[in-house]
XYZ file of C-alpha atoms in Angstrom:
759
model
C 0.000 0.000 0.000
C 1.355 3.373 -0.913
C 1.207 6.250 1.544
C 0.228 9.852 0.921
C 2.484 12.624 2.113
C 0.769 15.999 2.295
C 3.331 18.787 2.322
C 2.815 22.458 3.115
C 5.712 24.658 2.118
C 5.597 27.912 4.006
C 8.610 29.722 2.690
C 9.518 28.225 -0.701
C 7.550 30.478 -3.083
C 7.510 28.757 -6.464
C 5.127 30.229 -9.000
C 5.503 28.226 -12.198
C 2.134 27.258 -13.682
C 3.658 24.218 -15.333
C 5.105 23.135 -12.008
C 1.607 22.997 -10.611
C 0.375 21.303 -13.755
C 2.881 18.518 -13.021
C 1.574 18.192 -9.411
C 4.263 20.445 -7.957
C 1.956 22.888 -6.146
C 2.903 26.517 -5.831
C 3.329 26.449 -2.063
C 0.299 24.214 -1.940
C -0.614 20.636 -1.113
C 0.908 17.789 -3.130
C -1.902 15.345 -3.757
C -1.533 12.674 -6.436
C -4.782 11.251 -7.674
C -6.048 9.738 -10.866
C -9.624 8.587 -11.183
C -8.739 6.055 -13.822
C -6.125 4.481 -11.556
C -6.998 5.373 -7.959
C -4.336 4.944 -5.345
C -5.113 3.427 -1.964
C -3.595 4.317 1.352
C -3.859 3.560 5.048
C -3.890 7.217 6.058
C -7.093 8.949 6.986
C -8.343 11.964 5.035
C -7.308 15.274 6.491
C -9.463 18.373 6.381
C -8.368 21.852 5.389
C -9.175 22.897 8.939
C -6.576 20.510 10.311
C -3.997 21.554 7.765
C -4.666 25.220 8.454
C -4.238 24.568 12.170
C -0.756 23.177 11.618
C 0.034 26.011 9.248
C -1.059 28.448 11.942
C 1.183 26.771 14.481
C 4.101 26.938 12.071
C 3.473 30.621 11.349
C 3.304 31.442 15.056
C 6.510 29.584 15.824
C 4.925 26.845 17.947
C 6.538 23.425 17.828
C 6.315 20.197 19.678
C 9.433 20.982 21.692
C 8.365 24.534 22.490
C 11.060 26.182 20.305
C 10.255 29.695 19.176
C 11.789 29.413 15.692
C 9.780 27.334 13.210
C 11.533 25.032 10.761
C 11.771 26.265 7.190
C 9.372 23.520 6.041
C 6.613 21.699 7.880
C 5.817 18.225 6.575
C 2.534 16.686 7.651
C 2.229 12.936 7.561
C -1.380 11.854 7.428
C -0.579 9.281 10.110
C -0.493 12.209 12.555
C -4.224 12.568 12.101
C -4.826 8.834 11.951
C -3.363 8.496 15.408
C -5.427 11.341 16.720
C -8.635 10.057 15.222
C -8.258 6.407 15.887
C -6.862 5.455 12.516
C -8.942 4.577 9.505
C -8.690 4.148 5.770
C -8.433 6.788 3.146
C -11.507 8.047 1.328
C -10.796 5.777 -1.575
C -10.811 2.639 0.583
C -13.466 3.369 3.230
C -17.133 4.281 3.062
C -17.423 8.047 2.585
C -18.451 10.146 5.560
C -20.867 12.146 3.398
C -22.967 10.979 0.459
C -25.236 13.469 -1.303
C -27.916 11.538 -3.175
C -30.606 12.926 -5.471
C -33.461 10.900 -6.916
C -35.852 11.682 -9.770
C -35.228 15.423 -9.833
C -37.642 17.096 -12.239
C -38.115 20.773 -12.942
C -40.260 22.511 -15.562
C -40.966 26.112 -16.490
C -43.821 27.614 -18.441
C -43.176 28.804 -21.969
C -44.502 32.208 -23.004
C -47.451 31.786 -25.326
C -46.614 32.646 -28.932
C -49.260 33.410 -31.517
C -48.785 31.509 -34.758
C -51.365 31.623 -37.518
C -49.509 29.120 -39.646
C -48.617 26.466 -37.091
C -51.100 23.899 -38.435
C -49.969 24.397 -42.006
C -46.343 24.150 -40.909
C -46.964 20.828 -39.207
C -48.691 19.551 -42.315
C -45.988 20.614 -44.724
C -42.812 20.271 -42.630
C -41.918 16.579 -42.162
C -39.301 17.356 -39.510
C -41.801 19.338 -37.445
C -44.374 16.596 -37.834
C -41.937 14.027 -36.399
C -40.988 16.242 -33.469
C -41.915 14.914 -30.020
C -45.138 16.251 -28.449
C -43.226 18.102 -25.726
C -41.788 20.383 -28.408
C -45.188 22.089 -28.630
C -46.068 21.891 -24.940
C -46.692 25.071 -22.938
C -44.122 23.881 -20.384
C -40.454 23.222 -20.931
C -38.810 20.449 -18.937
C -35.340 21.464 -17.798
C -34.731 18.396 -15.607
C -36.390 15.052 -16.252
C -35.997 12.419 -13.504
C -32.293 12.980 -12.824
C -30.743 10.672 -10.238
C -27.249 10.171 -8.909
C -24.989 10.603 -5.928
C -21.864 12.555 -5.054
C -19.453 11.332 -2.417
C -16.940 12.899 -0.108
C -13.438 12.927 -1.546
C -14.651 12.937 -5.149
C -15.325 15.432 -7.911
C -18.790 14.959 -9.351
C -18.920 16.610 -12.793
C -22.079 17.430 -14.759
C -21.470 17.643 -18.514
C -23.554 18.483 -21.542
C -24.019 20.942 -24.353
C -25.399 24.431 -23.817
C -29.018 24.187 -22.710
C -28.685 20.617 -21.492
C -29.569 21.531 -17.887
C -26.138 21.547 -16.232
C -26.564 24.825 -14.340
C -30.169 23.952 -13.511
C -29.086 20.714 -11.856
C -26.364 22.497 -9.867
C -28.939 25.071 -8.736
C -31.355 22.314 -7.743
C -28.751 20.557 -5.618
C -27.653 23.864 -4.071
C -31.228 24.742 -3.021
C -31.387 27.617 -5.509
C -34.745 26.448 -6.855
C -37.932 26.863 -4.856
C -38.766 23.482 -3.344
C -42.380 23.644 -4.473
C -41.216 23.889 -8.103
C -38.712 21.034 -7.822
C -39.862 17.430 -7.774
C -37.788 14.590 -6.388
C -35.664 14.189 -3.285
C -32.217 15.342 -2.187
C -30.647 13.662 0.822
C -27.348 13.797 2.647
C -26.427 10.504 4.277
C -29.961 9.321 3.650
C -31.595 12.221 5.509
C -33.531 15.053 3.935
C -31.296 18.108 3.693
C -32.663 21.210 5.358
C -32.138 24.446 3.457
C -30.813 26.321 6.498
C -28.258 23.617 7.259
C -27.224 23.395 3.614
C -26.333 27.096 3.632
C -23.980 26.524 6.551
C -22.211 23.399 5.332
C -21.924 24.334 1.645
C -20.624 27.008 -0.679
C -21.594 28.001 -4.225
C -19.155 29.419 -6.779
C -20.948 31.218 -9.606
C -19.850 31.112 -13.203
C -18.932 34.800 -13.204
C -16.058 36.065 -11.072
C -17.800 38.528 -8.762
C -15.045 40.355 -6.919
C -14.189 43.877 -5.823
C -11.758 45.140 -8.476
C -9.522 47.336 -6.318
C -8.822 44.798 -3.571
C -5.741 42.630 -3.735
C -5.949 38.853 -3.744
C -4.771 38.703 -0.145
C -7.247 41.371 0.983
C -10.119 39.647 -0.804
C -9.433 36.353 0.943
C -8.835 38.085 4.267
C -12.181 39.854 4.135
C -13.812 36.519 3.301
C -12.082 34.996 6.320
C -13.386 37.776 8.550
C -16.915 37.073 7.288
C -16.801 33.296 7.393
C -14.621 32.577 10.400
C -15.931 33.210 13.928
C -14.630 36.041 16.067
C -13.421 33.437 18.595
C -10.614 32.730 16.116
C -7.730 35.158 16.598
C -6.610 37.514 13.871
C -3.272 35.706 13.592
C -5.061 32.401 13.036
C -7.242 33.954 10.347
C -4.185 35.377 8.619
C -2.522 31.970 8.794
C -5.544 30.397 7.166
C -5.479 32.981 4.395
C -1.769 32.480 3.761
C -2.191 28.704 3.641
C -5.123 29.060 1.256
C -3.111 31.397 -0.989
C -0.422 28.724 -1.157
C -2.939 25.971 -1.802
C -4.567 27.947 -4.614
C -1.206 28.748 -6.180
C -1.675 32.505 -5.806
C 1.487 33.424 -3.900
C 2.981 35.481 -6.734
C -0.292 37.377 -7.184
C -1.109 37.875 -3.492
C -0.375 41.610 -3.554
C -1.963 42.254 -6.966
C -5.374 43.863 -7.249
C -8.198 41.874 -8.841
C -8.635 44.501 -11.567
C -11.390 45.260 -14.049
C -11.790 46.648 -17.575
C -9.917 49.822 -16.595
C -7.449 48.665 -13.948
C -5.089 45.848 -14.870
C -5.057 43.027 -12.339
C -4.661 39.280 -12.052
C -5.138 36.824 -14.903
C -8.382 35.012 -15.649
C -7.216 31.753 -14.107
C -6.025 33.497 -10.955
C -9.288 35.415 -10.726
C -11.234 32.141 -10.920
C -9.127 30.589 -8.169
C -9.742 33.641 -5.992
C -13.482 33.182 -6.566
C -13.143 29.615 -5.357
C -10.952 30.648 -2.431
C -13.420 33.095 -0.925
C -16.007 30.306 -0.725
C -13.751 27.603 0.722
C -12.052 29.692 3.399
C -14.404 28.102 5.952
C -13.731 24.601 4.601
C -17.278 23.670 3.483
C -18.467 20.083 3.380
C -20.173 20.566 -0.015
C -18.828 22.833 -2.764
C -20.979 23.671 -5.805
C -19.384 25.261 -8.862
C -21.098 26.459 -12.029
C -18.633 25.962 -14.906
C -15.466 27.008 -13.042
C -13.327 26.461 -16.167
C -15.459 28.576 -18.501
C -13.431 31.148 -20.440
C -10.033 29.832 -19.309
C -7.190 28.427 -21.361
C -6.364 24.738 -20.981
C -3.550 25.223 -18.477
C -5.520 27.613 -16.270
C -8.553 25.323 -16.415
C -6.430 22.340 -15.407
C -4.938 24.254 -12.478
C -8.424 25.224 -11.279
C -9.657 21.621 -11.352
C -6.444 20.525 -9.650
C -7.299 22.860 -6.782
C -10.792 21.372 -6.674
C -9.278 17.909 -6.452
C -7.286 18.962 -3.388
C -10.440 20.376 -1.831
C -12.227 17.079 -2.432
C -9.371 15.102 -0.908
C -9.525 17.287 2.186
C -12.896 15.746 2.975
C -15.411 17.679 0.854
C -17.968 16.869 -1.803
C -17.199 18.823 -4.977
C -20.014 19.131 -7.521
C -19.276 21.105 -10.664
C -20.641 21.652 -14.137
C -18.182 21.693 -16.993
C -18.773 22.286 -20.687
C -16.036 20.344 -22.469
C -13.106 19.189 -20.300
C -9.728 18.336 -21.721
C -8.243 14.882 -21.269
C -6.036 16.077 -18.399
C -9.081 17.483 -16.604
C -11.015 14.269 -17.272
C -8.289 12.362 -15.432
C -9.011 14.462 -12.324
C -12.749 13.753 -12.271
C -14.229 10.871 -10.285
C -17.842 10.669 -11.426
C -19.572 11.992 -14.538
C -23.183 12.814 -15.358
C -23.944 13.611 -19.012
C -27.180 15.474 -19.725
C -29.117 16.007 -22.918
C -32.091 18.352 -22.761
C -32.598 17.623 -19.083
C -32.237 13.829 -19.339
C -29.409 11.566 -18.232
C -27.473 9.934 -21.056
C -24.563 8.616 -18.971
C -23.821 8.347 -15.263
C -20.681 6.740 -13.951
C -16.898 6.978 -13.689
C -14.803 8.357 -16.557
C -13.198 4.968 -17.246
C -16.633 3.545 -18.049
C -17.163 5.803 -21.083
C -15.308 3.500 -23.501
C -17.322 0.425 -22.621
C -20.608 2.364 -22.479
C -20.354 3.803 -25.973
C -18.867 0.599 -27.338
C -21.918 -1.317 -26.107
C -24.119 1.421 -27.578
C -22.565 0.744 -30.972
C -20.384 3.855 -31.205
C -16.934 2.935 -29.885
C -14.640 5.805 -28.920
C -11.496 5.945 -31.094
C -8.251 5.403 -29.211
C -6.813 8.790 -30.130
C -9.899 10.866 -29.243
C -10.945 12.629 -26.053
C -13.823 10.536 -24.614
C -15.805 13.571 -23.441
C -15.461 15.351 -26.784
C -16.620 12.216 -28.579
C -19.551 11.805 -26.197
C -20.659 15.433 -26.524
C -20.324 15.359 -30.308
C -22.429 12.195 -30.479
C -25.058 13.691 -28.165
C -25.260 16.835 -30.316
C -25.584 14.694 -33.434
C -28.432 12.724 -31.883
C -30.140 15.903 -30.664
C -30.248 17.081 -34.257
C -32.435 14.152 -35.248
C -36.238 14.145 -34.825
C -36.057 11.560 -32.029
C -33.289 13.421 -30.239
C -31.073 11.506 -27.819
C -33.955 9.249 -26.764
C -32.134 6.092 -27.818
C -29.100 6.996 -25.724
C -31.314 7.890 -22.749
C -33.113 4.543 -22.955
C -29.833 2.676 -23.302
C -28.479 4.388 -20.182
C -31.656 3.490 -18.245
C -31.323 -0.151 -19.186
C -27.711 -0.189 -18.003
C -28.579 1.611 -14.768
C -31.257 -0.975 -14.029
C -28.596 -3.660 -14.258
C -25.883 -1.702 -12.455
C -27.072 -1.960 -8.793
C -27.073 -5.748 -8.963
C -23.445 -5.704 -10.080
C -21.928 -2.827 -8.092
C -23.910 -1.727 -5.033
C -23.694 1.962 -4.320
C -21.520 3.033 -1.427
C -23.370 4.445 1.544
C -22.217 6.345 4.581
C -22.414 4.379 7.815
C -22.878 7.585 9.849
C -26.045 9.545 10.411
C -26.051 13.131 9.208
C -25.778 14.560 12.714
C -22.888 12.220 13.631
C -21.111 12.870 10.347
C -21.309 16.633 10.790
C -20.177 16.283 14.390
C -17.165 14.234 13.275
C -16.450 16.793 10.548
C -16.576 19.636 13.074
C -14.181 17.795 15.361
C -11.721 17.581 12.456
C -11.854 21.357 11.934
C -14.459 21.792 9.206
C -17.451 24.138 9.348
C -15.425 26.749 11.172
C -17.748 29.484 9.905
C -20.724 28.256 11.873
C -19.085 26.502 14.783
C -18.120 27.837 18.138
C -15.975 26.492 20.879
C -17.566 23.311 22.187
C -19.724 22.693 19.114
C -20.082 18.979 18.424
C -23.304 18.560 16.449
C -25.198 19.954 13.504
C -27.936 21.379 15.717
C -25.463 23.708 17.433
C -24.127 25.192 14.199
C -24.925 28.898 14.056
C -26.519 30.579 11.057
C -23.943 33.384 10.921
C -20.321 33.246 11.977
C -20.247 36.706 13.557
C -22.617 39.196 15.230
C -23.951 42.004 13.082
C -21.640 44.738 14.422
C -18.568 42.760 13.350
C -20.135 42.123 9.950
C -20.897 45.819 9.628
C -17.335 46.744 10.544
C -15.820 44.345 8.016
C -18.217 45.464 5.280
C -17.440 49.107 5.982
C -13.705 48.484 5.899
C -13.913 46.510 2.661
C -16.082 49.059 0.882
C -13.940 51.963 2.083
C -10.750 50.200 0.971
C -12.173 49.521 -2.488
C -13.562 53.067 -2.841
C -10.508 54.982 -1.701
C -8.457 53.336 -4.450
C -10.730 54.886 -7.051
C -10.508 58.580 -6.070
C -11.450 59.602 -9.579
C -15.073 58.656 -8.871
C -15.396 61.087 -5.979
C -13.345 63.677 -7.848
C -15.805 63.604 -10.745
C -18.753 63.973 -8.387
C -17.071 66.830 -6.516
C -16.247 68.536 -9.793
C -19.880 68.269 -10.878
C -21.084 69.853 -7.622
C -18.490 72.640 -7.801
C -19.305 73.342 -11.442
C -23.023 73.497 -10.654
C -22.338 75.784 -7.717
C -20.092 78.022 -9.822
C -22.727 78.375 -12.534
C -25.451 79.179 -10.010
C -23.182 81.638 -8.189
C -22.363 83.545 -11.370
C -25.980 83.614 -12.571
C -27.437 84.674 -9.210
C -24.524 86.909 -8.223
C -25.228 89.251 -5.291
C -29.024 89.298 -5.376
C -30.642 92.429 -3.951
C -33.732 92.697 -1.748
C -35.999 94.012 -4.460
C -39.097 92.170 -5.732
C -37.013 90.892 -8.630
C -34.407 89.732 -6.154
C -37.103 87.819 -4.294
C -38.195 86.031 -7.473
C -34.584 85.248 -8.322
C -34.030 83.822 -4.844
C -37.030 81.553 -5.291
C -35.580 80.283 -8.562
C -32.136 79.781 -7.011
C -33.531 77.729 -4.144
C -35.674 75.569 -6.416
C -32.785 74.829 -8.795
C -30.240 74.338 -6.006
C -32.353 71.899 -3.989
C -33.437 69.858 -6.982
C -29.812 69.748 -8.166
C -28.843 68.084 -4.876
C -31.174 65.196 -5.645
C -30.188 64.885 -9.290
C -26.531 64.805 -8.268
C -27.320 61.760 -6.124
C -28.269 59.771 -9.227
C -24.655 58.607 -9.511
C -25.337 56.348 -6.498
C -27.584 54.204 -8.701
C -24.907 52.007 -10.348
C -22.989 51.516 -7.081
C -25.273 48.824 -5.723
C -26.130 47.530 -9.192
C -22.430 46.764 -9.653
C -22.259 45.094 -6.242
C -25.632 43.374 -6.484
C -24.343 40.019 -7.698
C -21.556 40.039 -5.099
C -24.120 40.814 -2.416
C -26.449 38.036 -3.575
C -23.627 35.508 -3.718
C -22.384 36.336 -0.241
C -25.766 36.555 1.488
C -27.082 33.421 -0.216
C -24.788 31.361 2.004
C -24.959 33.484 5.150
C -21.663 35.337 4.911
C -23.390 38.295 6.600
C -26.824 39.752 7.289
C -28.631 42.039 4.896
C -29.097 44.574 7.681
C -25.316 44.735 8.165
C -24.859 45.514 4.484
C -27.467 48.296 4.519
C -25.923 49.966 7.574
C -22.369 49.741 6.243
C -23.539 51.037 2.856
C -24.952 54.127 4.600
C -21.839 54.624 6.749
C -19.426 54.463 3.813
C -21.507 56.824 1.720
C -22.012 59.504 4.382
C -18.531 61.180 4.666
C -18.426 62.128 0.959
C -21.831 63.793 1.380
C -20.378 66.086 4.057
C -17.588 67.244 1.753
C -19.991 67.794 -1.128
C -22.369 69.797 1.070
C -19.642 72.107 2.386
C -18.209 72.558 -1.113
C -21.563 73.573 -2.610
C -22.412 75.891 0.284
C -19.057 77.673 0.128
C -19.426 78.106 -3.619
C -22.924 79.589 -3.562
C -23.976 80.987 -0.182
C -21.813 84.077 0.018
C -21.637 84.640 -3.733
C -25.433 84.792 -4.050
C -25.683 86.967 -0.959
C -28.046 84.868 1.131
C -29.196 86.142 4.516
C -28.559 84.782 8.004
C -24.838 85.261 8.474
C -22.779 82.385 9.859
C -25.761 80.814 11.598
C -27.701 80.818 8.347
C -24.659 79.363 6.551
C -24.443 76.458 9.008
C -28.126 75.672 8.531
C -27.687 75.950 4.752
C -24.915 73.317 4.956
C -27.081 71.073 7.134
C -30.099 71.206 4.833
C -27.919 70.492 1.798
C -26.397 67.545 3.666
C -29.885 66.330 4.574
C -30.903 66.661 0.903
C -27.907 64.594 -0.179
C -28.740 62.044 2.527
C -32.374 61.735 1.459
C -31.523 61.771 -2.243
C -28.858 59.076 -1.970
C -31.259 56.991 0.139
C -33.974 57.359 -2.496
C -31.636 56.378 -5.332
C -30.221 53.487 -3.298
C -33.742 52.195 -2.693
C -34.493 52.354 -6.416
C -31.286 50.444 -7.156
C -32.630 47.643 -4.978
C -35.881 47.569 -6.952
C -34.752 48.342 -10.516
C -31.976 46.013 -11.658
C -31.081 47.744 -14.955
C -28.914 50.862 -14.979
C -30.543 52.692 -17.877
C -34.049 51.888 -16.668
C -33.017 53.048 -13.211
C -31.770 56.405 -14.518
C -35.035 56.891 -16.405
C -37.083 56.240 -13.277
C -34.891 58.501 -11.121
C -35.064 61.451 -13.526
C -38.820 61.098 -13.992
C -39.671 60.859 -10.286
C -37.368 63.731 -9.325
C -39.054 65.866 -11.987
C -42.413 65.104 -10.365
C -40.979 65.955 -6.953
C -39.859 69.361 -8.255
C -43.225 69.962 -9.911
C -45.101 69.403 -6.655
C -42.516 71.030 -4.376
C -44.462 74.310 -4.132
C -42.230 76.387 -6.389
C -44.251 76.201 -9.596
C -47.622 76.145 -7.844
C -48.404 76.935 -4.227
C -49.771 74.293 -1.910
C -53.075 76.179 -1.618
C -53.662 75.936 -5.368
C -52.895 72.194 -5.731
C -56.054 70.153 -6.225
C -57.035 67.700 -3.519
C -56.446 64.680 -5.720
C -52.753 65.686 -6.101
C -52.042 67.137 -2.667
C -50.756 63.770 -1.406
C -47.917 63.957 -3.934
C -47.011 67.399 -2.601
C -46.349 65.925 0.836
C -44.424 63.014 -0.667
C -42.158 65.351 -2.631
C -38.572 65.128 -1.415
C -37.822 68.580 -2.814
C -40.650 70.222 -0.824
C -39.021 70.022 2.592
C -35.497 71.306 1.814
C -37.017 73.974 -0.442
C -39.250 75.245 2.360
C -36.339 74.997 4.822
C -34.027 77.271 2.808
C -36.927 79.617 2.106
C -37.514 80.046 5.818
C -33.801 80.329 6.465
C -33.778 83.255 4.040
C -37.132 84.990 4.583
C -38.262 84.168 8.124
C -37.636 87.693 9.411
C -40.607 89.983 9.959
C -38.311 92.984 10.331
C -36.578 92.551 6.991
C -38.288 94.367 4.112
C -38.238 93.208 0.500
C -40.817 95.574 -1.063
C -40.819 99.315 -0.285
C -43.041 102.115 -1.632
C -42.938 102.308 -5.402
C -41.319 98.817 -5.586
C -44.818 97.414 -5.209
C -45.407 98.308 -8.854
C -42.498 96.143 -10.033
C -43.441 93.077 -12.050
C -46.689 94.856 -13.077
C -47.596 97.045 -16.101
C -47.252 100.108 -13.834
C -43.609 99.304 -13.331
C -42.653 101.175 -16.521
C -44.109 104.474 -15.270
C -41.770 107.247 -14.058
C -41.141 107.375 -10.306
C -42.920 110.744 -10.054
C -46.158 109.238 -11.312
C -45.705 106.247 -8.990
C -45.344 108.627 -6.025
C -48.543 110.452 -6.974
C -50.327 107.076 -7.153
C -49.004 106.221 -3.690
C -50.237 109.555 -2.372
C -53.704 108.909 -3.810
C -53.722 105.463 -2.240
C -52.697 106.972 1.102
C -55.596 109.430 0.977
C -58.036 106.684 0.083
C -56.797 104.238 2.718
C -56.056 106.744 5.422
C -52.505 105.395 5.730
C -49.367 107.301 4.899
C -47.474 105.319 2.200
C -44.160 106.778 1.094
C -41.321 105.497 -1.056
C -39.683 104.088 2.105
C -42.732 102.408 3.564
C -42.294 98.636 3.889
C -44.998 96.885 1.912
C -43.833 93.226 2.132
C -41.615 91.595 4.769
C -39.950 88.188 4.674
C -42.794 86.666 6.662
C -45.272 87.990 4.090
C -43.335 86.264 1.315
C -43.545 82.934 3.156
C -47.305 83.400 3.513
C -47.602 84.207 -0.186
C -45.756 80.941 -0.964
C -47.945 78.986 1.524
C -44.912 78.044 3.568
C -46.544 78.193 6.968
C -47.016 74.630 8.242
C -43.516 73.569 9.332
C -40.514 75.407 10.738
C -37.162 75.154 9.045
C -35.918 72.718 11.683
C -38.990 70.564 11.203
C -38.276 70.494 7.479
C -34.682 69.496 8.235
C -35.725 66.565 10.431
C -38.346 65.417 7.940
C -35.699 65.394 5.201
C -33.351 63.376 7.417
C -36.207 60.985 8.211
C -36.801 60.470 4.485
C -33.204 59.278 4.189
C -33.662 56.708 6.958
C -37.011 55.602 5.549
C -35.605 54.947 2.095
C -32.724 52.957 3.543
C -35.202 50.868 5.493
C -37.151 50.318 2.274
C -33.848 49.392 0.634
C -33.419 46.718 3.302
C -36.934 45.436 2.643
C -36.219 45.282 -1.091
C -33.084 43.235 -0.397
C -35.000 40.993 1.955
C -37.713 40.281 -0.605
C -35.831 40.589 -3.875
C -32.524 38.783 -3.269
C -33.661 35.252 -2.558
C -31.615 34.170 -5.567
C -33.861 31.195 -6.296
C -35.593 30.045 -9.440
C -39.336 29.530 -9.342
């Protein structure tokens, strides 16, 4: 019997891709495995948690003899763990601890009804259409049709098929990403029905797209994932040790300090990005790992390295279930069990080495010099192009499966689910949901950390990513300064005449509405992060409430700078009243407007998932808010059937606040004597005639009205504008409350709209 030696190299930093391709891991774990010729061993499987523990001890300088200096290399014999666990056989020679079985999984969706006036004629004249199966014209489309199989610990279970065959649908079904009421069949783990809450804790799902923050480095990305997934009872040094060991295992040592990158900022390669995506979901050492086409878009070497990493994860005591489009021969040698699909039906289920005999018995032997999976997929596509489809291959597979159990009984776990999870926890797995003293599945917590730690980590991550893109804030600041400069030059030094009053009203209406329109740039922020958020919350990395609070915290400091910048640009240049006290309130109401506006746009980003549609909705609703704010038409003249919109207008409250900040002074006069004729046809008359008119009015009214008599004060202007219900401070607090309300609605939208499940 051969023996496995698992080696962790802590200081030798090799980075050759070909070295890893030849099983020389870049500071990773050397695991030799071939599904076509499996090796057996007496050593027991070791989990990533155990390996990370030894790596942590080596990093901290702890040894068996108490020496402070660690050796340059730490070699782990698997017998160390066999002794500690009572011995046992390797995964390849003992019943697996975990077996995920699925039986008769079926899933259908409704087709949209299409009107066709010539369908009957087409069926009569088109022989191919006439021979098509009845389901081709059914109102429902079957995506999965009685799919059965099982995936075992220590193995890679691969789902293959052409595009549209149902690979991703099957992965979603197994990962509980399809509503249970819509999915028929059963999914069990160790023979027991798998609860959705428990599945979230013990599993991880890697999406097809690499959803990562572009300005974080590889090391930072994995470290933030560790802070989410690993409990606070684990020290920071232990978390860092885990991250460093994972970087070595993933072969990312040379790229550890490189940012992820995006279309603008150059970062890591595609293969490295994919391995980072896998790393953030295996930092907590999950029992089950789902992957949706992890090799899609990668070159052959990068794809092989990714699957090699998955093989190591499987050998550490996990079930790895992945979909793959067309694996190379080297990748095929790393897979343990295959499931070929054709239009939602199983056409082959078994080990890779059984492909030759299967297709030979079917009457289509695989040539010696051809990739078995390529041959199988080409044959399936060829059959799908015929009127009968791949029905013959499906029936042939069923007949073989009916005979298979009598020849090779399926392996089953001898442990109950609760005992198996307890044993897994004792070996160091499930560290994200376990606490000190946890020994069973029932004691596994839903989240690894309390919400204030989640909020702190989210805030730190978002701030780190944002501060490395200062151009975004610079553009927003430039837009605010430019708007302020234009308004300051247009409304330069307004006087206290009737025309000055009208110009002030226009300035306030434009300024306050501009604050809300400027907030529209917050719309794509969450839309860009939406998929990351859904991926992380789908498997309980953090709470939705933590994300909403951190989102508000990170976005608030820039609002302060923007508010001060706009106020400094406009307040003194326009000549607004109130002195320093009025200036402070002007800054506060602008800040409140930014707060409410960003909250409103953030809420819409949680409801509207398309950027252009979101901008259209934002612009339209803000235009309605301005229309009903009270500037164009006073509250007293708005009809009853529209008055509700007046009170819902976000622009109303800051507009009335700045109006009162400017005009709420009964001793300040804005219309004197002959100025009362301004903005009327009498305004063109000479002042002498205006004075004679005033004298006549005085005689008629019995009141002495001169050219210096105050006709209209600031309080009178507020009454004319129907701004009498709320004080300026009330308007300020209402505006602030709008910001909190919209963020609460944003939380509700995330709670209801991010279930990430098919129906």
